[in-house]
Amino acid sequence: MSLPPEKASELKQIIHQQLTKMDVHNRIREVLAETIREELAPQHQQLSEEDLMKALIRRGIIDDVVKELNFMTNVNDTEVTSTPKPPTHFVDRQPPVLKKTNIDPTRRYLYLQILGGKAFLEHLQEPEPLPGQICSTFTLCLHFRNQRFRSKPVPCACEPDFNDGFLLEVYKDSLGEGSKMADATTMLSICDPVHIVLIKTDTAGETTLVASYFLEWRSVLSAENRMTTVAVELLGVGTESKVSVGVLDIKLEMYPKLNKTLSQEIVNTQFALERQKTAEKERLFLVYAKQWWREYLQIRTSHNTRLVKIFAQDENGVNRPVCSYVRPLRAGRLLDTPRQAARFVSVLGYERAPVIGGGGGKHEQWCTLQAFLCRNKGDCEDHANLLCGLLLGFGLEAFVCVGTKAKGVPHTWVMTYGIDGIVVFWESLTGHRYIHNPVKPDDPPVVEQPKPLYPYRTIGCIFNHQKFLANCQPSETVEVCVFDLHDESKWKPMSGEAIKSVCSPGATTALPPFPPLCASTIDAATASNELELQLRILVAEHRKDLGFATVWDDQLSYLLSPALAAYELERTTSISSGNEEFQDAIRRAVPDGHTFKGFPIHFVYRNARRAFATCLRSPFCEEIVCCRGDQVRLAVRVRVFAYPESACAVWIMFACKYRCVL
């Protein structure tokens, strides 16, 4: 592919500037003179180009030039890879395969290198893993201006061996300016931090959020030699947000080199102005929120006990308005429908925020989207915020609802408000949808009232990225609640301008950026085959312990596939299909006088041993796995459905056919 003349001349100019800066010409002259003087025999009057190249390579000059002009990045650095590999918990000790990254010489890049970690004292006594041994690992996940990267996993240690580089493009958002190379002054106005999330993966594949840090990268704009090294102290999350977990050594460098650096005073002044502006906006919003809350309490004294949540703490213990946790998200080609989006969110793992000590109290921790996606699991609030953002991206008017379920357990879910006034509740943990038909308590007893199918009991408030409305109806019970959001006697709104001042994109530097979704790296067919093979081995071992032989029927296993596909389709679309064909095929495969039994089950993880142990707790599954009789034939089929962020829905069906002799 040839470059246009203007691009070619520009590239030549950049290379020439780089060679001049490195003083390559003088170094070549010195090597040339030395080679002629010392290495050429008197009879040789000419020095060939090949001889000169050999001399330059021997002295390392060629290598120096190549290092300056090429960036090397690891194949596995980027979140999305074109050739998915089967997941593994072994640490790869082979030399990493490097590839050249295409660099646009007209764009500006920030090269961020992780030089290593230290003082991870929790792992002070961690033994050195043996080659090939399964061990817990650390992984760093980065997000900067719609670019996401992931480091290679390294063994957990007091001084983890991080050694990765990430090339982050720095570009302008303004219309027509995105293609121009950003200068130092422009970059100083880009206040987006580099969000670094540290994830720990244990030997069973379970992930834990260790730290979440926002790196201020603009200090490199005033560095004298155009690069700077910083030691970043990572703090814990949740209840440990004030406790240090370790230190990362990070090197920052700009490419191409800045022609002119900014003074340290200018950079510090910019930081101070941003902090001052953010603090003033947050102060004014807090004053407004207090006044709004006083007015809400004056409506009815019982409002004091309602779940009206204006602020929530993130993983770093920072209080932020709840509206800042939601933003319209477009999934590109990764998700096609709102119901598919609900299915995707439901297969992300659910785990309540950890609490140290007993008491049964719920520690509240609303995660930033980057931390939630990198960990691949979170609490109900994280699921609801993500689903609300995706539904907003699909053009629906969606809100996060804060209320309670049975027994007064606090809960959040999502609601969509149709243009025709139809209210639909979306349970983000299951993907289920419920149409809300309010009960009318003033109707005479003979009028039949709708029976709610949803599990929600009370509702205190609803919000999205632009609106916050508190329930001020006499009863907070969901089934009698009227969702006329324009009636301020039923729903007390917050000022849209006040919310916009602290929650709109770029309003304050305290708002964490929202990352894009990444395609799955899971090969669904490979994952299905591996999991199915592992389950066959576990079943055979289990039956062997009981003294039973195991004979597999591959054809019967294959016939189970349509049922698993139908189950997933029904979870996504609420439409059941294909049951007639499945039943007909099974009847043909099972001879007269034989009995067929099947047991389907659903998981959101791919750990075969854990899944098998769960299945055996069901008496129906145990009856199939431990089946005894005449001509017993066993079957198992696994179907993995991959979703964005490498989330997956795993369907397993155990089956058997046998002739009963009792």
XYZ file of C-alpha atoms in Angstrom:
662
model
C 0.000 0.000 0.000
C 1.610 3.308 -1.082
C 1.348 6.519 0.908
C 0.098 9.719 -0.708
C 2.961 12.128 -1.568
C 2.141 14.547 1.276
C 2.063 11.723 3.845
C 5.311 10.245 2.519
C 7.133 13.595 2.734
C 5.755 14.168 6.231
C 6.952 10.710 7.327
C 10.403 11.369 5.817
C 10.564 14.631 7.733
C 9.693 12.919 11.044
C 12.336 10.218 10.441
C 14.900 12.869 9.524
C 14.150 14.822 12.733
C 14.496 11.643 14.784
C 17.837 10.729 13.175
C 19.113 14.279 13.674
C 18.071 14.278 17.329
C 19.886 10.967 17.907
C 22.998 12.379 16.132
C 23.005 9.307 13.903
C 24.886 10.991 11.048
C 27.943 11.810 13.175
C 27.924 8.326 14.689
C 27.889 6.780 11.195
C 30.829 9.008 10.157
C 32.797 7.869 13.224
C 32.100 4.191 12.477
C 33.028 4.723 8.824
C 36.344 6.342 9.709
C 37.149 3.710 12.324
C 36.281 0.843 9.956
C 38.480 2.226 7.183
C 41.363 2.847 9.591
C 41.311 -0.412 11.557
C 39.587 -3.155 9.624
C 40.313 -2.665 5.930
C 43.451 -4.160 4.474
C 45.686 -1.718 2.594
C 44.916 -3.370 -0.757
C 41.172 -2.725 -0.366
C 40.515 0.749 -1.627
C 36.658 0.543 -1.547
C 34.276 -0.017 1.358
C 31.061 -1.769 0.333
C 27.631 -0.873 1.731
C 27.399 -4.382 3.211
C 30.647 -3.892 5.166
C 29.356 -0.608 6.577
C 25.998 -2.160 7.607
C 27.817 -4.964 9.410
C 29.906 -2.440 11.311
C 26.816 -0.385 12.251
C 24.935 -3.494 13.447
C 27.950 -4.680 15.472
C 28.110 -1.386 17.334
C 24.341 -1.354 18.081
C 23.541 1.820 16.123
C 20.921 0.103 13.934
C 19.225 -1.328 17.035
C 19.110 2.116 18.676
C 17.433 3.638 15.619
C 14.895 0.820 15.347
C 14.010 1.124 19.045
C 13.335 4.825 18.608
C 11.211 4.398 15.481
C 9.231 1.257 16.399
C 6.976 0.477 19.317
C 6.638 -3.137 20.388
C 3.433 -4.251 22.085
C 2.332 -7.591 23.369
C -0.259 -9.471 21.352
C -2.334 -10.021 24.486
C -2.282 -6.383 25.641
C -5.472 -5.429 23.855
C -8.813 -6.509 25.245
C -10.119 -7.850 21.925
C -8.057 -10.457 20.094
C -8.796 -11.940 16.711
C -7.802 -15.518 17.632
C -9.369 -16.475 20.947
C -7.426 -18.911 23.079
C -8.812 -21.333 25.636
C -8.691 -19.817 29.112
C -5.933 -21.015 31.400
C -4.712 -20.267 34.890
C -1.144 -21.320 34.159
C 1.359 -18.513 33.980
C 2.970 -18.461 30.550
C 6.711 -18.457 31.103
C 7.561 -18.569 27.392
C 8.975 -15.354 25.867
C 6.027 -13.180 24.821
C 5.259 -13.036 21.121
C 5.710 -9.441 20.043
C 4.211 -7.729 17.065
C 4.717 -4.334 15.529
C 1.966 -1.813 16.096
C 0.987 0.415 13.215
C 1.756 3.962 14.257
C 0.192 6.927 12.527
C 2.985 9.543 12.563
C 0.367 12.311 12.442
C -1.248 11.275 15.742
C -0.111 11.752 19.334
C 0.400 8.776 21.650
C 1.059 8.279 25.335
C 3.274 5.254 25.934
C 2.564 3.909 29.414
C 4.950 1.253 30.732
C 4.381 -0.774 33.890
C 7.931 -1.326 35.140
C 7.006 -3.528 38.103
C 5.238 -3.708 41.445
C 6.405 -3.686 45.028
C 5.149 -3.673 48.629
C 2.166 -5.977 47.986
C 2.567 -7.052 51.597
C -0.459 -9.341 51.666
C 1.577 -11.693 49.475
C 4.816 -11.406 51.468
C 4.777 -15.116 52.362
C 3.597 -16.237 48.929
C 5.801 -19.166 47.799
C 7.451 -19.012 44.397
C 5.216 -21.013 42.004
C 6.768 -24.050 40.387
C 6.855 -24.208 36.566
C 3.409 -25.204 35.280
C 1.845 -24.912 38.732
C -1.585 -23.314 39.028
C -1.327 -20.118 41.069
C -3.239 -16.932 41.838
C -2.506 -14.101 39.416
C -2.704 -10.313 39.156
C -4.012 -8.612 35.996
C -4.035 -4.878 35.262
C -6.907 -3.447 33.192
C -6.573 0.049 31.705
C -9.107 2.406 30.170
C -8.359 5.735 28.511
C -10.695 7.626 26.186
C -12.573 4.612 24.748
C -9.399 2.475 24.579
C -9.141 -0.604 26.784
C -6.118 -2.774 27.496
C -5.301 -5.781 29.668
C -1.888 -6.874 30.905
C -0.521 -10.397 30.942
C -1.426 -12.211 34.193
C 1.512 -12.426 36.611
C 1.814 -14.592 39.755
C 0.707 -12.878 42.968
C 3.814 -11.880 44.923
C 5.149 -9.168 47.204
C 6.912 -7.757 44.136
C 4.750 -8.882 41.175
C 6.643 -9.061 37.904
C 4.579 -6.591 35.875
C 6.337 -5.745 32.631
C 3.896 -4.381 30.065
C 3.598 -1.407 27.790
C 0.415 0.221 26.473
C 0.158 2.710 23.621
C -2.714 5.138 24.287
C -3.830 7.527 21.583
C -4.425 11.094 22.750
C -6.957 12.833 20.523
C -9.291 15.821 20.559
C -13.057 15.431 20.816
C -14.090 18.603 19.014
C -15.654 18.303 15.558
C -13.093 18.397 12.784
C -10.159 18.478 15.199
C -9.969 14.734 15.878
C -7.571 14.086 12.987
C -5.058 16.767 13.988
C -2.084 15.981 16.174
C -2.698 17.302 19.679
C -0.118 19.765 20.959
C 0.892 20.210 24.598
C -1.648 22.975 25.276
C -4.485 20.904 23.821
C -3.474 17.831 25.817
C -3.395 19.874 29.015
C -7.119 20.511 28.534
C -7.860 16.760 28.221
C -8.722 15.913 31.808
C -9.624 12.231 31.298
C -7.461 10.109 33.612
C -6.082 6.654 32.847
C -8.290 4.321 34.903
C -6.202 1.405 36.202
C -8.001 -1.561 37.792
C -6.105 -4.395 39.499
C -7.849 -7.780 39.453
C -6.781 -10.908 41.355
C -7.766 -14.298 39.900
C -7.512 -17.278 42.262
C -6.747 -20.886 41.332
C -10.463 -21.623 40.856
C -10.859 -18.751 38.386
C -12.727 -16.466 40.824
C -11.953 -12.768 40.397
C -11.511 -10.158 43.134
C -11.280 -6.395 42.757
C -8.034 -5.381 44.491
C -7.610 -1.714 43.555
C -9.055 1.014 41.334
C -6.837 4.019 40.573
C -7.192 7.126 38.403
C -3.772 8.077 37.019
C -3.143 11.743 36.234
C -0.917 11.414 33.158
C -0.490 15.081 32.222
C 2.582 15.487 34.441
C 4.567 14.204 31.423
C 3.726 17.450 29.575
C 6.162 19.361 31.797
C 8.872 16.700 32.060
C 12.262 18.047 30.975
C 13.322 14.992 28.953
C 9.757 14.379 27.632
C 9.304 11.359 29.864
C 8.608 10.792 33.541
C 8.489 7.902 35.994
C 5.968 7.846 38.838
C 5.436 5.510 41.779
C 1.696 4.988 42.214
C 0.382 3.789 45.559
C -2.685 1.606 45.087
C -5.294 1.671 47.846
C -7.813 -1.076 48.577
C -11.519 -0.972 47.816
C -14.685 -0.812 49.897
C -14.005 -1.026 53.624
C -10.245 -1.095 52.861
C -10.230 2.042 50.710
C -7.741 3.750 53.051
C -5.337 0.778 53.212
C -2.360 0.503 50.851
C -2.218 -2.727 48.833
C 0.970 -2.056 46.866
C 2.977 0.291 44.632
C 3.287 0.346 40.831
C 6.262 1.899 39.041
C 4.959 3.543 35.868
C 6.867 5.282 33.082
C 5.078 7.816 30.865
C 6.383 8.986 27.517
C 4.900 10.989 24.641
C 5.263 9.942 20.975
C 6.176 11.759 18.827
C 8.304 13.828 21.192
C 6.850 17.210 22.104
C 8.509 20.116 20.321
C 7.840 22.289 23.335
C 7.083 21.262 26.900
C 4.954 23.242 29.323
C 6.291 24.707 32.529
C 5.527 22.904 35.770
C 3.787 26.046 37.002
C 1.309 26.045 34.097
C 0.461 22.356 34.613
C 0.002 22.798 38.374
C -2.185 25.874 37.801
C -4.408 23.883 35.410
C -4.780 21.084 37.993
C -5.632 23.600 40.729
C -8.253 25.329 38.547
C -9.888 21.989 37.703
C -9.999 20.953 41.367
C -11.421 24.318 42.347
C -14.096 24.200 39.639
C -15.085 20.626 40.575
C -15.195 21.406 44.287
C -17.416 24.460 43.711
C -19.869 22.509 41.526
C -20.043 19.693 44.078
C -20.567 22.196 46.912
C -23.426 23.925 45.111
C -25.073 20.585 44.290
C -24.783 19.485 47.920
C -26.430 22.726 49.097
C -29.244 22.189 46.572
C -29.669 18.516 47.527
C -30.000 19.403 51.221
C -32.659 21.999 50.454
C -34.504 19.557 48.147
C -34.435 16.870 50.867
C -35.883 19.272 53.469
C -38.733 20.085 51.095
C -39.355 16.365 50.507
C -39.568 15.662 54.239
C -42.070 18.508 54.713
C -44.528 16.748 52.373
C -44.913 13.786 54.735
C -42.902 12.869 57.848
C -42.897 9.161 56.878
C -40.730 10.050 53.863
C -37.753 9.890 56.199
C -37.841 6.062 56.060
C -38.156 5.761 52.276
C -35.218 4.638 50.155
C -34.511 7.944 48.446
C -30.864 7.614 47.506
C -29.212 10.779 46.191
C -25.564 9.796 46.770
C -23.729 6.451 46.678
C -20.159 5.390 47.482
C -17.990 3.904 44.751
C -15.285 1.256 45.235
C -12.840 3.917 46.469
C -15.246 5.181 49.137
C -15.997 8.400 47.222
C -19.556 9.751 47.516
C -21.029 10.611 44.121
C -24.552 11.490 42.919
C -26.332 8.329 41.789
C -27.129 9.921 38.411
C -23.388 9.892 37.613
C -23.382 6.060 37.619
C -25.641 5.927 34.537
C -24.953 7.022 30.979
C -26.440 5.935 27.624
C -24.245 3.123 26.302
C -24.125 1.918 22.705
C -22.914 -1.651 22.269
C -22.117 -1.321 18.573
C -22.463 -4.703 16.855
C -22.086 -6.662 20.096
C -25.759 -6.525 21.152
C -28.719 -6.241 18.799
C -31.812 -5.795 20.994
C -32.767 -4.480 24.441
C -33.747 -8.003 25.500
C -30.391 -9.342 24.412
C -28.791 -6.575 26.473
C -30.841 -7.696 29.496
C -29.680 -11.275 28.936
C -26.040 -10.142 28.736
C -26.269 -8.212 32.018
C -27.949 -11.162 33.740
C -25.090 -13.573 32.912
C -22.521 -11.294 34.535
C -21.796 -12.723 37.971
C -23.718 -11.548 41.038
C -21.858 -11.033 44.288
C -22.655 -8.752 47.194
C -19.929 -6.387 48.327
C -17.734 -8.194 50.897
C -18.095 -7.266 54.570
C -15.465 -7.865 57.245
C -17.120 -9.251 60.376
C -20.633 -10.467 61.121
C -23.907 -8.717 61.848
C -25.544 -9.502 58.519
C -25.435 -5.856 57.453
C -25.106 -5.023 53.775
C -22.024 -3.009 52.904
C -22.958 -0.787 50.010
C -20.492 -0.345 47.178
C -21.516 0.930 43.756
C -18.688 0.111 41.343
C -17.534 2.213 38.427
C -18.359 0.526 35.113
C -14.688 -0.233 34.370
C -14.244 -2.052 37.705
C -17.517 -3.978 37.231
C -16.670 -5.133 33.698
C -13.061 -6.079 34.492
C -14.127 -8.129 37.493
C -17.049 -9.628 35.535
C -19.315 -9.616 38.574
C -20.907 -7.177 40.993
C -23.880 -6.310 43.177
C -27.448 -5.644 42.006
C -26.754 -1.898 41.768
C -23.916 -2.496 39.283
C -26.138 -4.710 37.134
C -29.029 -2.223 37.216
C -26.817 0.760 36.299
C -25.324 -1.121 33.324
C -28.706 -2.371 32.073
C -30.236 1.090 32.384
C -27.369 2.564 30.340
C -27.766 -0.056 27.602
C -31.557 0.455 27.414
C -31.018 4.223 27.190
C -28.576 3.528 24.359
C -31.317 1.586 22.548
C -33.521 4.697 22.691
C -35.812 3.692 25.578
C -36.692 5.941 28.515
C -35.125 3.859 31.262
C -34.668 4.458 34.985
C -32.954 2.675 37.842
C -35.460 1.954 40.638
C -34.385 1.910 44.291
C -36.669 0.041 46.698
C -37.104 -3.249 48.504
C -37.975 -6.869 47.783
C -39.680 -9.323 50.143
C -38.802 -9.021 53.857
C -37.668 -5.429 53.292
C -34.377 -6.346 51.609
C -33.018 -3.296 49.721
C -32.844 -3.867 45.979
C -32.405 -2.020 42.684
C -33.939 -2.883 39.317
C -34.695 -1.124 36.025
C -37.904 0.378 34.697
C -38.791 1.530 31.179
C -41.489 4.139 30.637
C -43.222 3.643 27.282
C -44.431 6.472 25.086
C -47.948 5.069 25.629
C -47.485 5.095 29.414
C -46.821 1.348 29.779
C -44.382 0.652 32.606
C -42.148 -2.428 32.359
C -39.855 -3.626 35.150
C -36.589 -5.349 34.142
C -34.818 -7.537 36.707
C -31.141 -7.057 35.888
C -30.013 -10.197 37.752
C -32.266 -12.578 35.795
C -33.273 -10.719 32.623
C -36.980 -11.186 33.454
C -39.501 -8.515 32.399
C -42.731 -7.636 34.224
C -45.486 -5.310 32.983
C -46.738 -3.118 35.812
C -50.535 -2.906 36.176
C -51.261 -0.845 39.294
C -53.823 -2.024 41.822
C -56.587 0.547 42.389
C -57.450 0.423 46.095
C -60.459 2.757 45.665
C -62.280 0.333 43.342
C -65.201 -1.661 44.814
C -64.387 -5.203 46.025
C -66.236 -6.840 43.106
C -63.677 -5.392 40.639
C -60.930 -7.938 40.028
C -57.500 -6.474 40.663
C -54.331 -7.564 38.816
C -52.001 -9.851 40.738
C -48.405 -8.628 40.505
C -45.844 -11.206 39.347
C -42.788 -9.115 40.169
C -40.879 -9.580 43.449
C -40.697 -5.880 44.348
C -42.464 -4.507 47.423
C -41.642 -0.791 47.831
C -40.093 1.916 45.670
C -38.439 5.060 47.015
C -36.977 6.788 43.973
C -36.054 6.392 40.315
C -33.205 8.025 38.369
C -31.193 8.032 35.168
C -28.407 10.252 33.801
C -30.679 13.312 33.537
C -33.538 12.865 36.005
C -34.047 12.045 39.665
C -37.585 11.560 40.988
C -38.627 10.641 44.525
C -41.870 8.832 45.266
C -44.158 11.150 47.245
C -47.403 9.142 46.940
C -49.183 8.196 50.178
C -48.006 4.584 49.844
C -44.588 3.444 48.669
C -45.918 -0.030 47.819
C -45.076 -0.825 44.200
C -48.390 -2.516 43.324
C -50.450 0.624 44.096
C -47.856 3.046 42.720
C -48.884 5.230 39.773
C -46.013 6.063 37.426
C -47.254 9.382 36.112
C -43.790 10.933 36.133
C -45.048 14.366 35.051
C -47.335 14.694 38.096
C -45.215 16.413 40.742
C -47.774 15.528 43.421
C -46.762 11.874 42.898
C -43.105 12.197 41.959
C -40.946 15.040 43.268
C -38.256 15.841 40.668
C -34.798 17.262 41.174
C -33.674 20.143 39.017
C -32.366 18.860 35.686
C -29.870 21.726 35.560
C -28.518 20.821 39.006
C -28.029 17.194 37.948
C -26.419 18.258 34.680
C -23.939 20.496 36.517
C -22.293 17.498 38.229
C -23.336 14.438 36.188
C -23.096 15.338 32.505
C -19.971 14.146 30.619
C -17.064 16.491 31.337
C -18.983 18.452 33.981
C -16.365 17.720 36.640
C -12.959 16.017 36.673
C -14.223 13.740 39.465
C -16.472 11.762 37.094
C -14.930 8.439 36.017
C -15.071 7.845 32.252
C -17.361 5.144 30.851
C -15.553 2.408 28.874
C -16.925 0.761 25.717
C -17.939 -2.896 25.761
C -15.436 -5.396 24.365
C -16.174 -8.449 22.242
C -15.860 -11.873 23.816
C -12.524 -13.665 23.604
C -14.252 -17.012 24.217
C -14.534 -19.469 21.322
C -17.974 -20.885 22.161
C -17.491 -24.169 20.253
C -14.073 -24.867 21.794
C -15.282 -23.983 25.285
C -18.353 -26.225 24.856
C -16.240 -29.189 23.727
C -13.706 -28.798 26.553
C -16.359 -28.513 29.248
C -18.292 -31.483 27.847
C -15.155 -33.657 27.808
C -14.340 -32.716 31.410
C -17.884 -33.560 32.515
C -17.707 -36.955 30.796
C -14.534 -37.743 32.746
C -16.143 -36.633 36.039
C -19.277 -38.720 35.386
C -17.219 -41.811 34.502
C -15.095 -41.409 37.657
C -18.181 -40.946 39.821
C -19.875 -44.046 38.412
C -16.649 -46.042 38.729
C -16.560 -45.208 42.461
C -20.100 -46.614 42.691
C -19.102 -49.763 40.801
C -21.011 -48.882 37.598
C -19.730 -49.025 34.044
C -20.255 -46.017 31.769
C -21.325 -46.284 28.125
C -21.832 -43.030 26.219
C -24.322 -42.542 23.409
C -22.848 -39.839 21.146
C -25.931 -39.640 18.941
C -28.216 -39.085 21.935
C -25.827 -36.381 23.203
C -26.040 -34.600 19.862
C -29.837 -34.725 19.882
C -29.858 -32.676 23.102
C -28.407 -29.613 21.307
C -31.718 -28.170 20.013
C -33.156 -28.170 23.526
C -30.202 -26.176 24.910
C -30.436 -23.674 22.057
C -34.186 -23.306 22.695
C -33.618 -22.694 26.417
C -31.194 -19.839 25.702
C -33.503 -18.356 23.053
C -36.365 -18.409 25.532
C -34.246 -16.660 28.182
C -33.379 -13.946 25.676
C -36.676 -13.415 23.837
C -39.290 -15.069 26.122
C -40.310 -17.114 23.058
C -40.303 -20.904 23.235
C -39.683 -22.777 19.995
C -38.479 -26.100 18.623
C -39.927 -28.309 21.361
C -41.944 -30.460 18.923
C -38.897 -31.376 16.821
C -36.835 -32.153 19.932
C -39.466 -34.472 21.374
C -39.932 -36.234 18.032
C -36.179 -36.857 17.695
C -35.922 -38.216 21.254
C -38.869 -40.579 20.721
C -37.178 -41.975 17.621
C -33.872 -42.417 19.467
C -35.364 -44.269 22.463
C -36.473 -47.864 21.638
C -39.769 -49.316 22.867
C -39.568 -50.547 26.437
C -36.805 -48.049 27.270
C -37.035 -45.015 29.515
C -35.535 -41.575 28.779
C -34.634 -39.037 31.449
C -33.115 -35.595 30.956
C -31.926 -32.872 33.313
C -31.047 -29.378 31.978
C -29.272 -26.815 34.168
C -27.858 -23.333 33.617
C -24.606 -21.726 34.874
C -22.710 -18.515 34.230
C -19.251 -20.038 34.749
C -17.179 -22.746 33.036
C -15.693 -24.616 35.995
C -16.580 -28.273 35.281
C -15.893 -29.645 38.777
C -17.919 -26.909 40.450
C -20.804 -27.365 37.993
C -20.831 -31.155 38.457
C -20.888 -30.827 42.244
C -23.864 -28.457 41.951
C -25.690 -30.841 39.604
C -25.280 -33.779 41.980
C -27.144 -31.850 44.687
C -30.276 -32.264 42.585
C -31.930 -35.662 43.144
C -33.109 -35.640 39.505
C -29.573 -35.245 38.177
C -28.121 -37.740 40.628
C -30.753 -40.255 39.489
C -29.521 -39.884 35.890
C -25.782 -39.895 36.641
C -26.143 -42.897 38.960
C -28.647 -44.691 36.709
C -28.661 -48.496 36.891
C -30.602 -50.948 34.768
C -30.328 -52.894 31.543
C -28.651 -51.321 28.471
C -27.936 -48.029 30.251
C -26.669 -45.364 27.845
C -25.611 -41.963 29.117
C -25.458 -38.623 27.322
C -24.266 -35.147 28.221
C -24.357 -32.023 26.086
C -22.834 -28.632 26.839
C -23.582 -25.422 24.996
C -21.677 -22.236 25.834
C -23.223 -18.975 24.593
C -20.649 -16.166 24.516
C -21.572 -12.553 25.294
C -19.555 -9.319 25.380
C -16.871 -8.943 28.055
C -16.271 -12.725 27.836
C -19.418 -13.338 29.877
C -21.100 -16.606 29.039
C -24.301 -18.557 29.551
C -23.571 -22.263 29.995
C -26.318 -24.823 29.447
C -25.708 -28.453 30.414
C -28.061 -31.372 29.926
C -27.483 -34.816 31.418
C -29.606 -37.629 29.981
C -29.885 -41.385 30.003
C -31.908 -44.116 28.359
C -32.287 -47.598 29.794
C -34.570 -50.601 29.914
C -36.226 -50.963 33.273
C -36.023 -54.551 34.595
C -37.724 -54.015 37.950
